[in-house]
Short mmCIF file of C-alpha atoms and ligand atoms in Angstrom, two decimals:
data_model
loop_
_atom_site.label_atom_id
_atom_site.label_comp_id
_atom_site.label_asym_id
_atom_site.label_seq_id
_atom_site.Cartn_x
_atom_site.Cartn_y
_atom_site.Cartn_z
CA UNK A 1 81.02 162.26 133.31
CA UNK A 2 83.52 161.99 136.13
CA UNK A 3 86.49 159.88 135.96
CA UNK A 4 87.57 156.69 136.99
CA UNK A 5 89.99 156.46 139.33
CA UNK A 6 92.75 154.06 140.47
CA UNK A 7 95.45 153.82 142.86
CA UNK A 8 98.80 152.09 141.53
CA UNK A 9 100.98 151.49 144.93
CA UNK A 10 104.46 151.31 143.91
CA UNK A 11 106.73 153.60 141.56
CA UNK A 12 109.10 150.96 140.09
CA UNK A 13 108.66 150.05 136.34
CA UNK A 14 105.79 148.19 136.62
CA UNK A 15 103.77 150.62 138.56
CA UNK A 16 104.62 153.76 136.66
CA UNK A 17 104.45 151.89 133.03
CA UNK A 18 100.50 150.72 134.25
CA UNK A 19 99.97 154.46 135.02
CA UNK A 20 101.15 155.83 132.00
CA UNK A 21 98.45 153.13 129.44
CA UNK A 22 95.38 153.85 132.32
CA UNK A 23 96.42 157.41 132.01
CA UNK A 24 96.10 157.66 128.17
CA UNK A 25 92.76 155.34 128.60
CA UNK A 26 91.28 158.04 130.64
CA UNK A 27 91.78 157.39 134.15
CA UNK A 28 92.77 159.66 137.14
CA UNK A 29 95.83 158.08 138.07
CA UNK A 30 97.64 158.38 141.61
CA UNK A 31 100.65 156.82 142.14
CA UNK A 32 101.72 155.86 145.83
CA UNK A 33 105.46 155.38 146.34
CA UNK A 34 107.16 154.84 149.63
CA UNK A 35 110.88 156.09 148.64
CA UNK A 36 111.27 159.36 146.38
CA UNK A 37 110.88 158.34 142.62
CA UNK A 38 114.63 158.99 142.29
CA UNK A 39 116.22 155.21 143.10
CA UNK A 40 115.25 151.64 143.76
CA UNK A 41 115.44 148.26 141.48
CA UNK A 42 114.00 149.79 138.23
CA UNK A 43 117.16 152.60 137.77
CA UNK A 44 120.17 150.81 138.20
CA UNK A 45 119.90 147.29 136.31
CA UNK A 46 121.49 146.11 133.37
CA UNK A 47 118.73 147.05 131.00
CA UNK A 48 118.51 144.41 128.73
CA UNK A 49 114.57 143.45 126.58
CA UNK A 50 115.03 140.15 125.88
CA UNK A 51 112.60 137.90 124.84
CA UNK A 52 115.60 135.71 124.67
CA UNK A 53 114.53 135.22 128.66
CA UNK A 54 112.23 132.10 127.87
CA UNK A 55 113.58 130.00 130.65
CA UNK A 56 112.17 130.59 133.67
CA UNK A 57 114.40 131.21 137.12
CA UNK A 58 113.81 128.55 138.96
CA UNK A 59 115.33 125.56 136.82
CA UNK A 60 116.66 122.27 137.94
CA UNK A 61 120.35 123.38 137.77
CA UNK A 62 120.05 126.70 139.47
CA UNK A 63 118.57 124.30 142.89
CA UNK A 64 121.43 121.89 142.33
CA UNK A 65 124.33 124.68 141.65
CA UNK A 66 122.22 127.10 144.51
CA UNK A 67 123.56 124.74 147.49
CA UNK A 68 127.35 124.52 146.26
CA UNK A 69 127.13 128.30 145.39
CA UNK A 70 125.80 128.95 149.19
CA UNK A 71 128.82 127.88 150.79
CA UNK A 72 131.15 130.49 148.68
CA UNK A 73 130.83 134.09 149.92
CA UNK A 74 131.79 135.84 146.57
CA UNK A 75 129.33 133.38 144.33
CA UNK A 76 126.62 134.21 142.76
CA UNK A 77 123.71 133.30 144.13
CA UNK A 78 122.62 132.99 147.75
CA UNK A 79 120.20 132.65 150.54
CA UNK A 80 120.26 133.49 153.63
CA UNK A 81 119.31 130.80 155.58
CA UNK A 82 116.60 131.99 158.45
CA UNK A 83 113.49 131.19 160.20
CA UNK A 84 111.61 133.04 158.16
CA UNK A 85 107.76 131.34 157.51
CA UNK A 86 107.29 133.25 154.09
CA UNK A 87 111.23 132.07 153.01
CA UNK A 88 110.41 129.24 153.83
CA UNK A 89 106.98 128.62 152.24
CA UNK A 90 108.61 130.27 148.78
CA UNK A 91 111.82 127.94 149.15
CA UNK A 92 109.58 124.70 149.26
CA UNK A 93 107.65 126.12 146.10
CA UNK A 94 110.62 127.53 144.44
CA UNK A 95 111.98 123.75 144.57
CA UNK A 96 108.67 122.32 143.21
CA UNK A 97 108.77 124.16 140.49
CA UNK A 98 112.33 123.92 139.45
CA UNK A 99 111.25 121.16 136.92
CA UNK A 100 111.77 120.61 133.33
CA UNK A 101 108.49 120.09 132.42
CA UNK A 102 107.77 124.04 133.77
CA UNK A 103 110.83 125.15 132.18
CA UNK A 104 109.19 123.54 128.51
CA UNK A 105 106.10 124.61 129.65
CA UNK A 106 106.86 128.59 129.85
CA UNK A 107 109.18 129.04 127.34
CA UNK A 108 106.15 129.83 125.07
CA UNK A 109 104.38 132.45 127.39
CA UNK A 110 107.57 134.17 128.54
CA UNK A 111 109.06 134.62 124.75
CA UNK A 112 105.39 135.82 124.27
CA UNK A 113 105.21 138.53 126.94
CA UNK A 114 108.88 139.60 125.79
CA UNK A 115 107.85 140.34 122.46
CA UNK A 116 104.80 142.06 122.99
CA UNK A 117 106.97 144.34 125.50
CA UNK A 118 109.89 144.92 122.73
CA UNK A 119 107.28 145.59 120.64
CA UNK A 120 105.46 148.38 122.85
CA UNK A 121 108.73 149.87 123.41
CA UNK A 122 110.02 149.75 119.75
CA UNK A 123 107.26 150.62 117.93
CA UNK A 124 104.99 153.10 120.78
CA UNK A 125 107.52 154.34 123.76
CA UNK A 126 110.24 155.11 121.84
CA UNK A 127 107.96 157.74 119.45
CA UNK A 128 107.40 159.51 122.74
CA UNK A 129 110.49 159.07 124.90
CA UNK A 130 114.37 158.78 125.05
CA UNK A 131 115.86 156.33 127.16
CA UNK A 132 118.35 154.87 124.57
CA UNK A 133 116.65 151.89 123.36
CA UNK A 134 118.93 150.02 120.67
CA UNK A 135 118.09 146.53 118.93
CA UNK A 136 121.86 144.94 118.58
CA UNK A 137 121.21 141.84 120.49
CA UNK A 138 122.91 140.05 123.03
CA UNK A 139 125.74 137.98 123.78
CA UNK A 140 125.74 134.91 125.88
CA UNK A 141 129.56 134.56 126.45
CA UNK A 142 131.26 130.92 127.64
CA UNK A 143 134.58 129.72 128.19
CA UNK A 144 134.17 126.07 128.83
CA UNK A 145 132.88 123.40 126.49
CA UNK A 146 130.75 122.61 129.53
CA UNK A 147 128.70 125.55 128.88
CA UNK A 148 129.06 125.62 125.33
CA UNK A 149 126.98 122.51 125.58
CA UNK A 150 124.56 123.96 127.86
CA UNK A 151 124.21 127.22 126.07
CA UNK A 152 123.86 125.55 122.52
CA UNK A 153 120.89 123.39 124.01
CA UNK A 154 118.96 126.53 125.12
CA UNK A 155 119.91 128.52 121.75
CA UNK A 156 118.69 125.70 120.04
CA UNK A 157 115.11 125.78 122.57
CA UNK A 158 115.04 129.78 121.69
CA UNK A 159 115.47 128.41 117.61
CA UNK A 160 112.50 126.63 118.05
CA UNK A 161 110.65 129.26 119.27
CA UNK A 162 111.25 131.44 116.21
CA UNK A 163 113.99 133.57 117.70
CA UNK A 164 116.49 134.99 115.84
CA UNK A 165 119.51 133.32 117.62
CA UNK A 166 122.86 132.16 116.24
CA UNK A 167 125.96 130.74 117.56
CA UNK A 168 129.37 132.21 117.55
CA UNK A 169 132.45 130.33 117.78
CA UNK A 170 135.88 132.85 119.13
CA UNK A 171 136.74 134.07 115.70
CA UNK A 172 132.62 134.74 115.24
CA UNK A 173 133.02 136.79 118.49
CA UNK A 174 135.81 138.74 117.90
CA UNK A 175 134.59 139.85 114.48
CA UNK A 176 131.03 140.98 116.10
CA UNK A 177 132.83 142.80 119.00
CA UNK A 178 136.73 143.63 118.01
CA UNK A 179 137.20 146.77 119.96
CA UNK A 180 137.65 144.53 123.16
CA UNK A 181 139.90 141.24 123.78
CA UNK A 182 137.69 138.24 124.74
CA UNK A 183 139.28 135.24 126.85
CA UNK A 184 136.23 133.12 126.03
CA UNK A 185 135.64 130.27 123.47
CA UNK A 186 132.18 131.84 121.69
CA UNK A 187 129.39 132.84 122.75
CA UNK A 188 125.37 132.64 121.71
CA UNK A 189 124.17 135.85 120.08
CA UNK A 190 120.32 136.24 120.99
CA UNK A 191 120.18 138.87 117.85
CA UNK A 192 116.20 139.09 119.18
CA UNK A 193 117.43 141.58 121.73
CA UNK A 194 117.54 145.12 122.98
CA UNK A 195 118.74 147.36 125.47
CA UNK A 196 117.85 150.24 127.17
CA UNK A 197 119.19 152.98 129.76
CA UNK A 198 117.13 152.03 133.02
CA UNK A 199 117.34 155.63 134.40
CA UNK A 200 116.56 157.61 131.00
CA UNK A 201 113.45 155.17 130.90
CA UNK A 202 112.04 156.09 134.47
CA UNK A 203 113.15 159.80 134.47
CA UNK A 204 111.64 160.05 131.06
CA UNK A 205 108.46 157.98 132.20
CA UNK A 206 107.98 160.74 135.06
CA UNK A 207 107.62 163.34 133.12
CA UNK A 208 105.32 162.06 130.43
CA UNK A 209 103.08 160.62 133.37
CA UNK A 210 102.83 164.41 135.07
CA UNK A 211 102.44 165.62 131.74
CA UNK A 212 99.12 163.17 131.38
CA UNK A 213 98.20 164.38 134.75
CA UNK A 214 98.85 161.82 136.68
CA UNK A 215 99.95 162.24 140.71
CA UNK A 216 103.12 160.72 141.56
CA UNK A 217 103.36 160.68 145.65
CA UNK A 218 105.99 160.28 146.93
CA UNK A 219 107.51 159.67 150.52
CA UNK A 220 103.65 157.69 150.89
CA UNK A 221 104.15 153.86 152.56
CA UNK A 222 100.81 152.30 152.20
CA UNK A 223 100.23 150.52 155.44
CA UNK A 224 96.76 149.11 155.14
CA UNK A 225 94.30 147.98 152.74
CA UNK A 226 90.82 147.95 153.66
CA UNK A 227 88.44 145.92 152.17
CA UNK A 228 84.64 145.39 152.10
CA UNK A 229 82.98 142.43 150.99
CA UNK A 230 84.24 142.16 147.49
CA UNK A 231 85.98 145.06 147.11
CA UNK A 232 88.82 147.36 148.47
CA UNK A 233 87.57 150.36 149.77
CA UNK A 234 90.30 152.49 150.80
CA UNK A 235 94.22 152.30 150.72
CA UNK A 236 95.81 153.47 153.85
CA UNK A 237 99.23 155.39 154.31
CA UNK A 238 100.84 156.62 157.24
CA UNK A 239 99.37 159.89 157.38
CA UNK A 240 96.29 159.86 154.25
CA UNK A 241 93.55 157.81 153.60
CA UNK A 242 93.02 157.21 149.77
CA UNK A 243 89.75 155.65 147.65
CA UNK A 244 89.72 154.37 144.43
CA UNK A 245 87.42 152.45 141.77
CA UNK A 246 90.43 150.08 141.02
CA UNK A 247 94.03 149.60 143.01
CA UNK A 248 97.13 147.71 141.45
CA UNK A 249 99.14 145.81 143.39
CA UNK A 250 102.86 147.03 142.03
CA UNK A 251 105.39 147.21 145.44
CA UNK A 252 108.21 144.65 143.91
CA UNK A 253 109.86 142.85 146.65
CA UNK A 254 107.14 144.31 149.57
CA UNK A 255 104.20 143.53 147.82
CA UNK A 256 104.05 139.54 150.00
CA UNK A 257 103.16 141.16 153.42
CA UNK A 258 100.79 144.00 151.83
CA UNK A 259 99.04 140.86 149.62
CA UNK A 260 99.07 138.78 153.06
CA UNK A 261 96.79 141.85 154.88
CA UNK A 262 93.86 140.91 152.02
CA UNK A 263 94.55 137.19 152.48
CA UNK A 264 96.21 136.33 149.60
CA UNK A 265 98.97 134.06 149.45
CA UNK A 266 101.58 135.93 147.06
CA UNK A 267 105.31 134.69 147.56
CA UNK A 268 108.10 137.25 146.66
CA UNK A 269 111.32 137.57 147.80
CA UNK A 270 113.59 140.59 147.35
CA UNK A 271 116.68 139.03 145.61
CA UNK A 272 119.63 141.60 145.64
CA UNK A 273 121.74 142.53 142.92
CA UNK A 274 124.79 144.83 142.87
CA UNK A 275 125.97 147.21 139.51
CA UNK A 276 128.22 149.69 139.33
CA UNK A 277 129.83 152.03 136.29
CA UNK A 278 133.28 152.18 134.73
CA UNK A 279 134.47 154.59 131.85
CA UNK A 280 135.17 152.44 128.71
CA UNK A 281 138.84 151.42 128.91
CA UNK A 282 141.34 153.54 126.45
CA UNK A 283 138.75 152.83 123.89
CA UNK A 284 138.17 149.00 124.67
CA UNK A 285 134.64 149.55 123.68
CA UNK A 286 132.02 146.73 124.34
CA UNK A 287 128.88 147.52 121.84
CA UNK A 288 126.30 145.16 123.28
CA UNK A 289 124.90 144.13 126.63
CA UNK A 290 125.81 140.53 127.49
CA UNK A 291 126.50 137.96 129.97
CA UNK A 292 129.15 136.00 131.48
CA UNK A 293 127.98 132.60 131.61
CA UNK A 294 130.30 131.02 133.90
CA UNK A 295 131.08 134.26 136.00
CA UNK A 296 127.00 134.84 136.41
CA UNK A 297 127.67 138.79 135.64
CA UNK A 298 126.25 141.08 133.35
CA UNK A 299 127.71 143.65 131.21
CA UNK A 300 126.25 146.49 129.17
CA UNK A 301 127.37 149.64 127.24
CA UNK A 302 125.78 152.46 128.11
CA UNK A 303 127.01 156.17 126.73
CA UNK A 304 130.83 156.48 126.95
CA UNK A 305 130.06 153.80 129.99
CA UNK A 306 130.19 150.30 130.88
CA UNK A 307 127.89 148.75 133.72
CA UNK A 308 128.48 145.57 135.18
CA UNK A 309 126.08 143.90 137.47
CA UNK A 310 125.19 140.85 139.23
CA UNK A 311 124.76 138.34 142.07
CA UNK A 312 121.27 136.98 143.31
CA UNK A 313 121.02 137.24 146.95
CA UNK A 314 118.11 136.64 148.93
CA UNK A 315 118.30 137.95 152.02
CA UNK A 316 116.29 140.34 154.66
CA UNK A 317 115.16 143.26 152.53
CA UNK A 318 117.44 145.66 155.31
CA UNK A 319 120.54 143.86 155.28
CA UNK A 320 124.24 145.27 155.03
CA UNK A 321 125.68 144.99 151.60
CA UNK A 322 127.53 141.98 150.75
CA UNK A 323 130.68 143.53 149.42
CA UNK A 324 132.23 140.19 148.34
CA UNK A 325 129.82 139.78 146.08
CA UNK A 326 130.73 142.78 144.43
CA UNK A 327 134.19 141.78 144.65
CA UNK A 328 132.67 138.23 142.30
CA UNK A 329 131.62 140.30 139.62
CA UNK A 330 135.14 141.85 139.60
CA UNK A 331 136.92 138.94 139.20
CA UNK A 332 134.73 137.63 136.62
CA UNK A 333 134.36 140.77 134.19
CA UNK A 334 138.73 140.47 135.01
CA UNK A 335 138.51 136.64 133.89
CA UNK A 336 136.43 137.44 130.39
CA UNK A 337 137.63 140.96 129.59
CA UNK A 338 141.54 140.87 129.59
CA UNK A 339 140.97 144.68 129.59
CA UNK A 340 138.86 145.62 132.23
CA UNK A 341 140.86 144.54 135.26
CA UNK A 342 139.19 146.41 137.64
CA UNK A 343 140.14 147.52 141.40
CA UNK A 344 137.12 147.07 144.13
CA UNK A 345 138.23 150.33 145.83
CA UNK A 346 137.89 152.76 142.88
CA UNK A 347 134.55 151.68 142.41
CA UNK A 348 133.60 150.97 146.16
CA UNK A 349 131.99 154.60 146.41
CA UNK A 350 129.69 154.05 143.67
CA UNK A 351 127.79 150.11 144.25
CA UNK A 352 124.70 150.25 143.20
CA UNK A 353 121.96 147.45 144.68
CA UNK A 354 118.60 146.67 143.88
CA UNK A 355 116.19 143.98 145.04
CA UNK A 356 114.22 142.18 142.11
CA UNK A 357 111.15 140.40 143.17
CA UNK A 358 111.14 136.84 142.66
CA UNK A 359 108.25 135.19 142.26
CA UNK A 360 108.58 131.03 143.53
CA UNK A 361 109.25 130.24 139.48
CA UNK A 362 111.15 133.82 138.88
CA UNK A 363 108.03 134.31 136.20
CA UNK A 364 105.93 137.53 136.80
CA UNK A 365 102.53 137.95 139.07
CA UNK A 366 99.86 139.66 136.60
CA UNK A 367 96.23 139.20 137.19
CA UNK A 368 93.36 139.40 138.95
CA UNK A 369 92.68 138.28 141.95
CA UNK A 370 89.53 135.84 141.99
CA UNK A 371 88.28 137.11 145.95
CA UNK A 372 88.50 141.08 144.82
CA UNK A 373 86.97 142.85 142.11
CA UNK A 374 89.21 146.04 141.92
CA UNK A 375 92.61 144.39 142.75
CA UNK A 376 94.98 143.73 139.87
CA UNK A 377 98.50 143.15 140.74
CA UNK A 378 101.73 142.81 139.01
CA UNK A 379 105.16 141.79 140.60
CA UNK A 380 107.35 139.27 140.78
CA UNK A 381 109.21 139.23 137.47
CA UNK A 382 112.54 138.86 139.15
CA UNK A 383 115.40 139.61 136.65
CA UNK A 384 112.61 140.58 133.75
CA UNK A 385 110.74 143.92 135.16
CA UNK A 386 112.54 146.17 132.70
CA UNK A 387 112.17 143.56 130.16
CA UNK A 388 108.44 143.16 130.48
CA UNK A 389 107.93 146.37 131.96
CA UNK A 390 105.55 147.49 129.03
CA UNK A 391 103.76 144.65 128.75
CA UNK A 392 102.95 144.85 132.19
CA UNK A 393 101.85 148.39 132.07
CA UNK A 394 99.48 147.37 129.14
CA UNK A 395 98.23 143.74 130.70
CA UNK A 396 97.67 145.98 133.53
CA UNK A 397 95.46 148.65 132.04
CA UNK A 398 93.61 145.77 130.19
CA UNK A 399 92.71 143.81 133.20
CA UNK A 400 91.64 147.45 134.87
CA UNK A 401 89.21 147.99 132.37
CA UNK A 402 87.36 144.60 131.92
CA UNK A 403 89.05 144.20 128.12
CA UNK A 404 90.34 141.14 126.37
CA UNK A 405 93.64 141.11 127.16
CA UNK A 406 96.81 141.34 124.26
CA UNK A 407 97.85 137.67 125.05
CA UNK A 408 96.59 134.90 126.85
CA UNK A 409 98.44 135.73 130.65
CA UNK A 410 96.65 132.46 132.50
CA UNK A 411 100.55 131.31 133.15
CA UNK A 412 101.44 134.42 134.99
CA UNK A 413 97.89 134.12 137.17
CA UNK A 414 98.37 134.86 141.07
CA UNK A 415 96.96 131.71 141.85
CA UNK A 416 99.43 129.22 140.29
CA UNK A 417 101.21 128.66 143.77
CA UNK A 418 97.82 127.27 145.30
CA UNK A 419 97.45 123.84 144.11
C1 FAD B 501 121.70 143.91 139.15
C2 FAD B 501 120.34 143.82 138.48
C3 FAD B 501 120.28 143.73 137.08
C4 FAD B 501 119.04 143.63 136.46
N1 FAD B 501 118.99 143.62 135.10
C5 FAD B 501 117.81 143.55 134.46
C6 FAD B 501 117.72 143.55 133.05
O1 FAD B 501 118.73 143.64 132.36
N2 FAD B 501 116.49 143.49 132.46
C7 FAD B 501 115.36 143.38 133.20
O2 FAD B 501 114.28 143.26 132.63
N3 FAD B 501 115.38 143.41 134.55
C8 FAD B 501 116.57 143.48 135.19
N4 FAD B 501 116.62 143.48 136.56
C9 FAD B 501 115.38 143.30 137.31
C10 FAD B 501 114.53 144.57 137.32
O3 FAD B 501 115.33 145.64 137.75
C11 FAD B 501 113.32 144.36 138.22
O4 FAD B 501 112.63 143.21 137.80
C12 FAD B 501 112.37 145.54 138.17
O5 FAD B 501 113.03 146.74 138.44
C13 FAD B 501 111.19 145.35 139.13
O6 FAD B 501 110.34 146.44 138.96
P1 FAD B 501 109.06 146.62 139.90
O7 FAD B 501 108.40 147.86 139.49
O8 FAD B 501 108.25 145.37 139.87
O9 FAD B 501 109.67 146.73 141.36
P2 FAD B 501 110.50 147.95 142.01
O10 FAD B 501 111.32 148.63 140.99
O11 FAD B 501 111.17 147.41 143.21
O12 FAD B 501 109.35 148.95 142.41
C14 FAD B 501 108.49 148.70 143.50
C15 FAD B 501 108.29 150.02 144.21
O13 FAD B 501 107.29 149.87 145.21
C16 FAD B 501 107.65 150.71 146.29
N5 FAD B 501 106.97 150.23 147.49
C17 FAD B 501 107.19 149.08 148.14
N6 FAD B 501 106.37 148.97 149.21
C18 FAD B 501 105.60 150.07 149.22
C19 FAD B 501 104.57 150.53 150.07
N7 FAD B 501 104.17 149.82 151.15
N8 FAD B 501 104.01 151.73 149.80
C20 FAD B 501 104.40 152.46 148.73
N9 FAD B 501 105.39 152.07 147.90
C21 FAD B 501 105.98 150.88 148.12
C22 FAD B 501 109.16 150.57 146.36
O14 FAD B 501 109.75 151.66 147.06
C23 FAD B 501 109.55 150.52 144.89
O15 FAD B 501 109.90 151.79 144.39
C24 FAD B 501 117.85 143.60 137.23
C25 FAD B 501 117.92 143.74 138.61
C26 FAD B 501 119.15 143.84 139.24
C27 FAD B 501 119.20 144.00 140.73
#
C-alpha cells in the first residue's frame, strides 16, 4: 500500500515537531523550509514550558501600557506605526480582544495545551532526545508592591486552575536562588514549569526526523499554493513543484500572505525579540529561567551560561535591528541582578533576534480550515511555540489523519477572528 504523503511548509518548531508524530504515524513527510534549518525564532529563545502561560497576550493592560511604552525607544514593546492594511486589520482585532472576559475565558484552554505539551516532552521526547529539559519551575520576579499586587492576582488565577504555584516573599527568594544577589521584593514561583535548550531541541529534532525518513528541504520558499475545488493540489517553490495528500500550514510570522493566496483571512505579525549569552558571573549562578516583571526581560540558565532575552517589537519582518532595545534588557537584568552589570559592546557581536508570530489574541492558530480539506495549519503562538511546540506537532498529526483530537482545540480554531 503506498504512503500518504504531506507537505509541512516551514522548519520552525511547529513544523518539524508535526513531522516528527506524522512521521512515526506512517506518513512520507517533506519538509519545505525557506532559510537553512540552522537559525530562525525556534533556536534562540528563552526556552521556557510553561503552562504557567494561561493569560493570553493581548490583555487590557498590555493596550493601555503598549501606547506609553511606544513613545520610549529602549521599552519593551513596540509597533511600528505604518500603512500597512494587514497591521492594521490585526491592530483593530488585537484591541477587540484585549478583554477580560477573553483573558478568563482562555486561561482554561491555554493551561490545557501547556500541559499536554510538558507532558509529551516529559514523559515521550525526552526518552528519545537531549535537549536539556529540567522541571525546576519558574520565577516571576517584582520589585514594586505595584506588581506584587498584580502578580499575586494572576498566581492566585493559575491556583485556581490547579497549578502548582506559590508565592515568595525576598527572604523566600533568596533561599530558592542564593548563589545570586536579588534587588527585588519576591517573586511568584510557577513550580508547574520547565525549561529547555531551544537549539539542543531542534538540532536533536533533525536528526531523529532524517532518521524516520523524513526530507528536510532546505533553501525551498514556497511561493504559491494551488488549489482545486476543495483541495490543494500542488505547493509551489521557486524552482519545484510539489503534491501532496495533506499540506500544513507552519511558516510563523510569513504564514498571513501565503494564507491570504487561498483566501483565508489569518492575521500574524512577526513580533521581534532580541537574546544574547553571558558566562555565569564568578559563580553568581542563576538555577532557573525567570522573568523580570517590571524590566519585561527574560532570563534563563543554560550550561555554564546565562541567556537573557526580550522586547516585543512589531515591525516590517526586514527591518534593521533596534539596538536600544537590546540596550533595555541590559539595564534591566543590571537593575534585578546586582551582579550581572553587563556592557552592550561585549555582547554587541553576538544579538540574537527572532520574530514570534502573534496571532490578534497572542493564542496559537491550530485547525482546519472549513473551505479546504487537506489544509491544517498551525502558527501564531507568539511567545508559546517552544512551549506548545509538542502539542502542536501532535494536534497537528491528529487533525491530518481525521482522529479525535487529545483536547478539545475549538479556542485555537482559524476562524475565531471572523465574527
Ligand atoms: C526573545 C524570544 C524569547 C522567546 N522565549 C520563548 C519561550 O521561553 N518559550 C516559548 O514557548 N516560546 C518562546 N519564544 C517564542 C518562540 O520562539 C516562537 O513562538 C516559536 O519559535 C515559533 O515557532 P514556529 O515554528 O511557529 O515559527 P518559526 O520558528 O518562525 O518557523 C517558521 C519557519 O517557516 C519558514 N518559512 C517562512 N515562510 C516560508 C516559505 N514561504 N517557504 C518555506 N519556509 C518558510 C521560516 O524560515 C521559519 O524557519 C520566544 C521568542 C523570542 C523572540
Amino acid at each position: 500500500m503506498s504512503q500518504n504523503k504531506v507537505i509541512i511548509i516551514g522548519g520552525g518548531i511547529s513544523g518539524l515537531s508535526s513531522a516528527r508524530y506524522l512521521a512515526k504515524a506512517g506518513w512520507q513527510v517533506t519538509v519545505l523550509e525557506k532559510g537553512d534549518f540552522k537559525d530562525g525564532c525556534s533556536y534562540g529563545n528563552a526556552g521556557f514550558v510553561c503552562p504557567s502561560h494561561y493569560v493570553q497576550l493581548a490583555t487590557p493592560g498590555i493596550a493601555r501600557q503598549g501606547l506609553k511604552w511606544m513613545l520610549n525607544h529602549t521599552s519593551p514593546f513596540y509597533i511600528q506605526p505604518r500603512l500597512d492594511s494587514a497591521l492594521i486589520r490585526w491592530g483593530i482585532q488585537f484591541l477587540k480582544r484585549a478583554k477580560q472576559k477573553y483573558v478568563n475565558h482562555n486561561g482554561v484552554p491555554l493551561r490545557d495545551i501547556g500541559l499536554l505539551s510538558q507532558r509529551e516532552y516529559e514523559e515521550v521526547w525526552q526518552k528519545e532526545l537531549n535537549f536539556d529539559y529540567q522541571h525546576k519551575g519558574m520565577l516571576e520576579v517584582f520589585q514594586s508592591t505595584a506588581a506584587r499586587k498584580e502578580c499575586t492576582h494572576i498566581a492566585k488565577m493559575g491556583q485556581d486552575l490547579g497549578l502548582d504555584i506559590e508565592m515568595l516573599d525576598k527572604e523566600g527568594l533568596e533561599h530558592l536562588e542564593p548563589d545570586t544577589k536579588w534587588n527585588a521584593i519576591g517573586a511568584v514561583y510557577y513550580k508547574c514549569d520547565g525549561h529547555l535548550n531551544p537549539r539542543k531541541l531542534m538540532e536533536g529534532l533533525q536528526d531523529q526526523l532524517s532518521t524516520l525518513g523524513v526530507q528536510l528541504i532546505p533553501r525551498q520558499t514556497v511561493t504559491g499554493i494551488k488549489k482545486e475545488g476543495n483541495l490543494i493540489s500542488e505547493v509551489h517553490t521557486d524552482n519545484q513543484i510539489y503534491k501532496a495528500d495533506a499540506v500544513v500550514l507552519a511558516a510563523g510570522s510569513w504564514s498571513e500572505p501565503l494564507a491570504r493566496q487561498l483566501s483565508l483571512n489569518l492575521p500574524v505579525v512577526g513580533g521581534r525579540g532580541y537574546s544574547f549569552m553571558v558566562p555565569v558571573s564568578n559563580g553568581h549562578r542563576i538555577h532557573r529561567p525567570g522573568l523580570l516583571v517590571e524590566g519585561r526581560a527574560a532570563f534563563t540558565p543554560l550550561a555554564d551560561q546565562l541567556r537573557f532575552g526580550g522586547t516585543m517589537e512589531i515591525r516590517k519582518l526586514d527591518a534593521p535591528l533596534a539596538l536600544n532595545r537590546v540596550k533595555g534588557i541590559i539595564q534591566a537584568v543590571g537593575q534585578f541582578f546586582p551582579d550581572y552589570q553587563l556592557d552592550f559592546n561585549q555582547i554587541q557581536h553576538q544579538i540574537w533576534s527572532g520574530f514570534r508570530p502573534v496571532s490578534v489574541d497572542g493564542m496559537p492558530y491550530i485547525g482546519k480550515s472549513p473551505k479546504i480539506d487537506n489544509l491544517v495549519i498551525a502558527t501564531g503562538h507568539a511567545q508559546l511555540g517552544i512551549s506548545l511546540g509538542a502539542a502542536t506537532g501532535l494536534l497537528v498529526s491528529e487533525l491530518v489523519r481525521g482522529v479525535q483530537t487529545s483536547i478539545n482545540i475549538s479556542t485555537f480554531g482559524i476562524n475565531r477572528f471572523n465574527n
